[in-house]
XYZ file of C-alpha atoms in Angstrom:
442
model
C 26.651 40.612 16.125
C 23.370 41.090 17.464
C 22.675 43.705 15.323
C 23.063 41.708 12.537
C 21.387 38.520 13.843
C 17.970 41.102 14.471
C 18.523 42.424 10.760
C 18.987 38.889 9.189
C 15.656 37.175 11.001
C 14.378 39.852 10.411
C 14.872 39.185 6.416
C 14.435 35.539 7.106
C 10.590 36.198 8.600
C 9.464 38.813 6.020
C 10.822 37.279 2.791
C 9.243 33.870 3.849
C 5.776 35.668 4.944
C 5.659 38.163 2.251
C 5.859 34.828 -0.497
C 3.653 32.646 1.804
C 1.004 35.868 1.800
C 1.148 36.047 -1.890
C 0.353 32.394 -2.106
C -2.783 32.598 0.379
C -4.057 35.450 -1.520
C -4.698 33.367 -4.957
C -7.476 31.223 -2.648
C -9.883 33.514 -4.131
C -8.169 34.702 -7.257
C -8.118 30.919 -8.416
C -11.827 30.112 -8.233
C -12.373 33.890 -9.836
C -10.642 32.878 -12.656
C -11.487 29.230 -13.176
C -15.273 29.980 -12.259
C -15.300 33.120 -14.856
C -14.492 30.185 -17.860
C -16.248 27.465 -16.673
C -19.263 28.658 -14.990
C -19.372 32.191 -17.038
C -21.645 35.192 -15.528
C -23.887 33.276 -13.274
C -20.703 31.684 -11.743
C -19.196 34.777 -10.929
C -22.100 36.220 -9.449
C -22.759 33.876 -7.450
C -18.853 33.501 -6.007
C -19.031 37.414 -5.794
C -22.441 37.045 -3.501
C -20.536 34.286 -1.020
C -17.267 35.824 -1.084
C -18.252 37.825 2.174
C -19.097 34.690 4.443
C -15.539 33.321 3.202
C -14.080 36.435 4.386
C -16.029 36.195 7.360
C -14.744 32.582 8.378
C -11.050 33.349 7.662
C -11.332 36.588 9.699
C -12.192 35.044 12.447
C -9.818 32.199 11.855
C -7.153 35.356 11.531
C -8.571 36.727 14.666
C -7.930 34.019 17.200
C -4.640 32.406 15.375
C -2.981 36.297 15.471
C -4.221 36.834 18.944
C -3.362 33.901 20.302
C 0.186 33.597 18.358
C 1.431 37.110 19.486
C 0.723 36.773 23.146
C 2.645 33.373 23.148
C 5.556 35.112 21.251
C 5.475 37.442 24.693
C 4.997 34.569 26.763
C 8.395 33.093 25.150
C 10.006 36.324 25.390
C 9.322 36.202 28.951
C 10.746 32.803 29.712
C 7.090 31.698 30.644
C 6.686 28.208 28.970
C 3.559 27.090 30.627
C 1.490 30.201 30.096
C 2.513 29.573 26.589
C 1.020 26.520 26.768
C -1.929 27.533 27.638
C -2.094 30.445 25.267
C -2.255 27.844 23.006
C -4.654 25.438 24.484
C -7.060 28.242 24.864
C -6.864 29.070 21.508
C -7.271 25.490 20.131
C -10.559 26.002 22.198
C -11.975 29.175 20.732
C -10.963 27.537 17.740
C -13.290 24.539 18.323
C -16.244 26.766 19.545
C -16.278 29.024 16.542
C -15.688 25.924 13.960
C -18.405 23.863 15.313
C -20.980 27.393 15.292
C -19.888 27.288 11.397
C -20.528 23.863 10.504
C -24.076 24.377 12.126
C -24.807 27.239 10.220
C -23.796 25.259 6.996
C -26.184 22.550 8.197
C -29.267 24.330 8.645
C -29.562 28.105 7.536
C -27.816 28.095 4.184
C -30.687 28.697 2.217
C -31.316 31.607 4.549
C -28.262 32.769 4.608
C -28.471 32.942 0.716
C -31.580 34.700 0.513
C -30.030 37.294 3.172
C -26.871 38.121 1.083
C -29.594 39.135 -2.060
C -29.165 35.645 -4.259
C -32.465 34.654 -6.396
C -33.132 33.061 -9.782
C -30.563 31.103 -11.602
C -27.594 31.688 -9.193
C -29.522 30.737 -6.072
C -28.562 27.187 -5.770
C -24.962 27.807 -6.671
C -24.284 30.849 -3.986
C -26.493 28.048 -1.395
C -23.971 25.373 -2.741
C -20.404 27.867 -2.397
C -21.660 29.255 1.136
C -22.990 25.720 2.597
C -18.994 24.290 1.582
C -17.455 26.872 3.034
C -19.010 26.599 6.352
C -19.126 23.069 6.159
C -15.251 23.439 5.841
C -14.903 26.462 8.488
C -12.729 23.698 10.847
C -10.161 23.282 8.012
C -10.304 27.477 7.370
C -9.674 27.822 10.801
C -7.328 25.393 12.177
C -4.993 26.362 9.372
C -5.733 30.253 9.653
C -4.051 29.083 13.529
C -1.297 26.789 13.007
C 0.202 28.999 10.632
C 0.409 31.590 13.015
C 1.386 29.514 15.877
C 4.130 27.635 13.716
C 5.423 30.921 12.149
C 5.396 32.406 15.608
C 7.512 29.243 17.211
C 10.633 29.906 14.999
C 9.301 27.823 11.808
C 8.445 30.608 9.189
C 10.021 28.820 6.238
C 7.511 25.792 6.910
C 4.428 28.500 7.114
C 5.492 29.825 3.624
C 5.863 26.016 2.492
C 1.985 25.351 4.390
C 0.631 28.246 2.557
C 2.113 28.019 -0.931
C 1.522 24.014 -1.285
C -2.450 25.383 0.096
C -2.565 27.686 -3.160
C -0.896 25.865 -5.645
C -3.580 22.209 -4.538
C -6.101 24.966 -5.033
C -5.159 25.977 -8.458
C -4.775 22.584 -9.807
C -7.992 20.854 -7.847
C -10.102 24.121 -9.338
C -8.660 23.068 -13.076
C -9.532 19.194 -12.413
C -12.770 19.761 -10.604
C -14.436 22.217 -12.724
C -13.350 21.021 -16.493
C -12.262 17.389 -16.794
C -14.206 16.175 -14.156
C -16.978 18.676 -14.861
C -18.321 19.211 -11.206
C -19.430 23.246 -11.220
C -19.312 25.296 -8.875
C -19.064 22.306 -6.170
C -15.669 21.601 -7.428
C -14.837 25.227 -7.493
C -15.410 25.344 -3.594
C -14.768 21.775 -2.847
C -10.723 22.686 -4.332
C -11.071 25.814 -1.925
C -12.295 23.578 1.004
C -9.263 20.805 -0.021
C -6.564 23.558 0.296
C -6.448 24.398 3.974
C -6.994 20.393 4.814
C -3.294 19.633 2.727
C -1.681 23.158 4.364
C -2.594 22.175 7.396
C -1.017 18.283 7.010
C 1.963 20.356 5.749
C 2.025 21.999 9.246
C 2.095 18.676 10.872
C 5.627 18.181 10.697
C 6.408 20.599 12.821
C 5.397 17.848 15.310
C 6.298 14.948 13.796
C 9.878 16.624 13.464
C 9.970 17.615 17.519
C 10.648 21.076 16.481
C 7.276 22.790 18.481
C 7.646 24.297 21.727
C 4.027 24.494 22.471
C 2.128 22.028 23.523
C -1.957 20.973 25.140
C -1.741 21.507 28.436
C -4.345 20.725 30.710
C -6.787 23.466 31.641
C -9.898 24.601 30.953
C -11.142 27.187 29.048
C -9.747 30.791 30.773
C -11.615 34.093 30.292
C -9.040 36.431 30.948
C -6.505 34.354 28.100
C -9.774 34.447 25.596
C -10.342 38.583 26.466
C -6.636 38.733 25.751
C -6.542 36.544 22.530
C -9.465 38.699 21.267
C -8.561 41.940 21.766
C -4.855 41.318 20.003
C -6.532 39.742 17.110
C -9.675 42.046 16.732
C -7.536 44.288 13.945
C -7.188 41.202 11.662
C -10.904 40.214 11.841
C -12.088 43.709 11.314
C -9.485 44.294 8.277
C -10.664 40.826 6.476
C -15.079 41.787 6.946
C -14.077 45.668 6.356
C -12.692 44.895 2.777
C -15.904 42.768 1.625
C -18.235 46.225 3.197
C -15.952 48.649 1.508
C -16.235 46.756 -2.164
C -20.064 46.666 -1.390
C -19.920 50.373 -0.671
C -17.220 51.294 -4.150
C -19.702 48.983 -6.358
C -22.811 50.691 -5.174
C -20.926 54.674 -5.528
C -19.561 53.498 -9.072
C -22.490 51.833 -10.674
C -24.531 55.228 -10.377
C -21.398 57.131 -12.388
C -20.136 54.139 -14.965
C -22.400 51.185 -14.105
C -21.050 47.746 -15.001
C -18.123 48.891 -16.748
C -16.657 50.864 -14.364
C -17.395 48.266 -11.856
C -15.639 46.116 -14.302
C -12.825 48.533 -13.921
C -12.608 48.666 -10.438
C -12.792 44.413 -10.313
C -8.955 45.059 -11.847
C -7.666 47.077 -9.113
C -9.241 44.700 -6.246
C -7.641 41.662 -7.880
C -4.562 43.884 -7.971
C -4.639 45.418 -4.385
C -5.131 42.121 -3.248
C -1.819 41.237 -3.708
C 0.113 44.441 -2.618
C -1.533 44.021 0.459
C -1.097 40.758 1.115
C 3.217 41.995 0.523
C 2.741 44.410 3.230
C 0.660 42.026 5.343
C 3.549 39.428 4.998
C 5.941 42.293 6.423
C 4.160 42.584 9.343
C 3.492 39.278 9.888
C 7.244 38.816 9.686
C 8.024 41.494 11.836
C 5.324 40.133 14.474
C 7.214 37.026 16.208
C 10.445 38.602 16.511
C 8.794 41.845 17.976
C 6.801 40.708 20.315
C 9.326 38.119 21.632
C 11.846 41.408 21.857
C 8.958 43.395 23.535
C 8.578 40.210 25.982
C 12.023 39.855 26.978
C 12.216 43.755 27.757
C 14.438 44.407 25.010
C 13.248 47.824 23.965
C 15.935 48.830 21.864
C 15.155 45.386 19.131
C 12.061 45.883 19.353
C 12.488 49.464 17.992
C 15.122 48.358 15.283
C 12.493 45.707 14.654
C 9.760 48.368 13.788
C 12.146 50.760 11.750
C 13.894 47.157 9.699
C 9.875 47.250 8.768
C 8.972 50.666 7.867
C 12.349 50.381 5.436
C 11.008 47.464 3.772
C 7.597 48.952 3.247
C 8.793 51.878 1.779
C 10.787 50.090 -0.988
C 8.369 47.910 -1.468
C 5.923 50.644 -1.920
C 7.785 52.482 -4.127
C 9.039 49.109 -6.709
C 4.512 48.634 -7.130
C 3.767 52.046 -7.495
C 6.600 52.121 -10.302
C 5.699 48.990 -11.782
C 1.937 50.006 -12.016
C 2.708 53.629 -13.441
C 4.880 52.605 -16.111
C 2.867 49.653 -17.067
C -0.549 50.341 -16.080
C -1.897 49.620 -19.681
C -0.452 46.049 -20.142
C -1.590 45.632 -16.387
C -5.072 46.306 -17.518
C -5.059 44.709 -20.927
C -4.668 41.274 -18.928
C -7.796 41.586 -17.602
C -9.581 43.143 -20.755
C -9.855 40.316 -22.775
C -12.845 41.814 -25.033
C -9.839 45.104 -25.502
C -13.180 47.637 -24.357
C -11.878 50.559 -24.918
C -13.655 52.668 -22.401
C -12.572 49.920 -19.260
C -9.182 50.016 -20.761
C -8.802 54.001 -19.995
C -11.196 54.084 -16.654
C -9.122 51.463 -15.337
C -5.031 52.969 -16.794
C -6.535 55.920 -14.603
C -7.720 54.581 -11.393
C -4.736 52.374 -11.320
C -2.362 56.037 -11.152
C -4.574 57.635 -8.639
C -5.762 54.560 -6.568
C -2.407 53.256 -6.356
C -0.922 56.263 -5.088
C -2.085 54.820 -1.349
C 0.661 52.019 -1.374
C 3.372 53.492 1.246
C 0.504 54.917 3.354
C -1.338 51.262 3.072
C 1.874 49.105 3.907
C 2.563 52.030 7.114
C -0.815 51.606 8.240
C -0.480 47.707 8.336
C 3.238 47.516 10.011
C 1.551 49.901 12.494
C -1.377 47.951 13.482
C 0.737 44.921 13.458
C 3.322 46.664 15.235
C 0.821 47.907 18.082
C -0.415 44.803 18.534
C 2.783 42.874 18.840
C 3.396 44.947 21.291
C -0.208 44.493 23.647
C -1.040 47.857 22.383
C -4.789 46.961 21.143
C -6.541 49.973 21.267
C -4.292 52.000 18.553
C -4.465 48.979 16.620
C -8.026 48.622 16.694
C -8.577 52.267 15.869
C -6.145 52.116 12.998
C -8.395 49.313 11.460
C -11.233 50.597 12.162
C -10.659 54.218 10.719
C -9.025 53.030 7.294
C -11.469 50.273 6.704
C -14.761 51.581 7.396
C -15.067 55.263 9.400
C -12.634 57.257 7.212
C -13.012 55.207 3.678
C -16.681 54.941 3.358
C -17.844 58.654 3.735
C -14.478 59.954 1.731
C -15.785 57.708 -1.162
C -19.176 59.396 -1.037
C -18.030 62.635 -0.722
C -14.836 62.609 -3.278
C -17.309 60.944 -5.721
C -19.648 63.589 -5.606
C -17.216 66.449 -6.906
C -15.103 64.354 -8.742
C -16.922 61.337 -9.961
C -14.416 58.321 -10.908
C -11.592 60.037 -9.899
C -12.774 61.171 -6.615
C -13.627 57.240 -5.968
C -10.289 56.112 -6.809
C -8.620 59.217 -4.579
C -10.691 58.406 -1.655
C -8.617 55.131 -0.905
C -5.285 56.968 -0.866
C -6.726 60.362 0.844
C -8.177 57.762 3.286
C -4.595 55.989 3.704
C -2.712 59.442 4.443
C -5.361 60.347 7.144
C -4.557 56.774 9.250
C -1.143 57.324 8.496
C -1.155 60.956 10.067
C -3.305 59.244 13.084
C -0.324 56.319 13.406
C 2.110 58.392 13.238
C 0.930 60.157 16.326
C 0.195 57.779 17.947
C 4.117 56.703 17.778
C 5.272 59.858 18.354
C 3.491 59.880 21.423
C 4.930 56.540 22.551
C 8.267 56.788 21.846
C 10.795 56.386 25.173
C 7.457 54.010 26.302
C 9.051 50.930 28.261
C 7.966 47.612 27.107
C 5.089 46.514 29.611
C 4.243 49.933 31.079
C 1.280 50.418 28.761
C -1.666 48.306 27.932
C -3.809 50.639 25.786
């Protein structure tokens, strides 16, 4: 019985995460695609130019609602109700702090901010209009970036999926209304993207208003020790969401001097792409997350273990149904997004979809690691695993594959990259298996 029980929340967790990632990770997509018809080149550039302070708000919003949300899964594992409670008041605090530093920013250094990321001319005032919304919205990023993992995280995944997927779906629609019927640019773009979090977040709400939460304000004051804690656990989140905006900097720069724009054209497929996949394998690990850390809190090391390998099972088949799917059908794939039918983009992009798309079981490992590490208050591996796959393994493998094998050497690079974390994780496992939950803090 228990057996089954772990497998089926197990299911439960990931199927509802994996759908509710999915969702979340059209945010973007939405105003790509809406922008790229209304607004045409200039749009794009200038959404492409903002992106990374987006990425930068929601990291950190990631940051503190994982940190926070996994150490209160331990504190429920351990029967410790009031600590919970003030896991969670803490984190409504750094919350606060980070929000209000945001909306200041939006205020009065836009411009600056603008001129910083490289936007002049034409697309000035729109990037200065995307990044000033986005700030001005950081509270709405952010408090839904933490109720989602605090909701999830308090037995209530299915209304997380429903939060996130009612989020997208507002955005989608608001982007069509906003840019073409009610003709409002690239303010309506971002003003849809701004909306989404605000009606995800009044989804959330009910788990209060149906008495179903188990955390609560308490209260205290702001603790050090809880904010240390909160940070540390949610430092690989934050690092993966601003790593991914340096490492498309880096790819656009490398392929530009070997295709220019149509190879960067080429490579804009497989982001849009990879951004899904990973947000499957990020909604596995999310899933896994509350049940393993509330295992890991309790003392049960044997779930917790089952836990892991119910994960690593799931990432494998997923990995292996995408890389099928994108090597049988890579051409339609890439005629989708080759509306002009270019030729040339058609066969850069068939081939870096093979070879770039050979990382996927190595990606979705590396993620149920660091996920896995951290769910367990094992920080430092899950720090390094982030840190080596998104910026000190995958930047000087692009740069040096690219330089004896041109394009196919840059799309290698992500799945040489991959293997190399993977071989580091899977040491790093090896080394801890037989460890007793709470014995190590590394």
């Amino acid at each position: 019985m228990k057996k089954t029980s772990c497998l089926g929340e197990f299911m439960r967790y990931t199927s509802l995460n994996v759908l509710g990632m999915i969702g979340l990770s059209c945010y973007i997509l939405a105003d790509t695609f809406f922008i790229a018809r209304g607004l045409g080149s200039d749009g794009l550039a200038a959404l492409n130019i903002a992106i990374p302070v987006y990425s930068f708000v929601h990291g950190c919003g990631m940051m503190l609602g994982m940190g926070g949300a996994t150490k209160y899964s331990i504190f429920r594992g351990q029967k410790m109700e009031q600590e919970g409670n003030r896991i969670f008041t803490n984190t409504a605090y750094l919350v606060g702090i980070f929000a209000l530093i945001f909306v200041l920013m939006g205020l009065g250094f836009s411009g600056n901010i603008t001129s910083l990321l490289g936007a002049d001319g034409e697309i000035f005032e729109m990037t200065k209009t995307y990044l000033m919304v986005v700030l001005l919205f950081a509270p709405a990023f952010m408090t839904n970036d933490f109720l989602l993992c605090f909701v999830r995280n308090d037995g209530n995944p299915g209304l997380a999926m429903t939060a996130m997927l009612t989020g997208s779906f507002a955005n989608i629609i608001l982007d069509y209304v906003f840019i073409f019927p009610m003709k409002m640019g690239i303010f309506g773009a971002v003003f849809a993207t701004g909306l989404a979090p605000v009606i995800s977040v009044g989804v959330l709400s009910k788990h209060w208003i149906s008495r179903k939460n188990n955390f609560h304000f308490s209260p205290a004051k702001p603790d050090i020790r809880l904010t240390g804690t909160t940070f540390s656990l949610g430092i690989p989140s934050f690092i993966s969401e601003l790593a991914s905006g340096i490492v498309i900097i880096v790819f656009n720069f490398i392929i530009l001097g070997i295709r220019g724009n149509l190879g960067v054209a080429a490579y804009g497929v497989l982001t849009n792409i990879s951004l899904v996949v990973t947000s499957m394998f990020t909604g596995i690990a999310q899933g896994m997350q509350p049940i393993a850390s509330r295992s890991y809190g309790s003392g049960d090391a044997e779930n917790t273990g089952k836990i892991f390998r119910y994960a690593v099972i799931a990432l494998l088949g997923t990995a292996a149904v995408i890389y099928g799917i994108v090597f049988l059908f890579a051409s339609p794939i890439t005629s989708v997004f080759n509306s002009e039918n270019d030729m040339q983009l058609q066969k850069i992009a068939e081939e870096g979809l093979k070879l770039y798309f050979l990382a996927v079981p190595f990606v979705g490992f590396n993620i149920v690691s660091a996920m896995f590490f951290t769910s367990t208050e094992r920080a430092l591996p899950a720090q390094m695993i982030s840190v080596l796959r998104g910026l000190v393994v995958i930047i000087p493998a692009a740069f040096i594959l690219s330089a004896v094998f041109e394009m196919q050497g840059v799309w290698l690079s992500y799945p040489v990259t991959e293997g190399i974390v993977t071989i580091f994780a899977v040491c790093v496992l090896l080394k801890s298996a037989g460890r007793k939950p709470g014995t190590e803090k590394a």
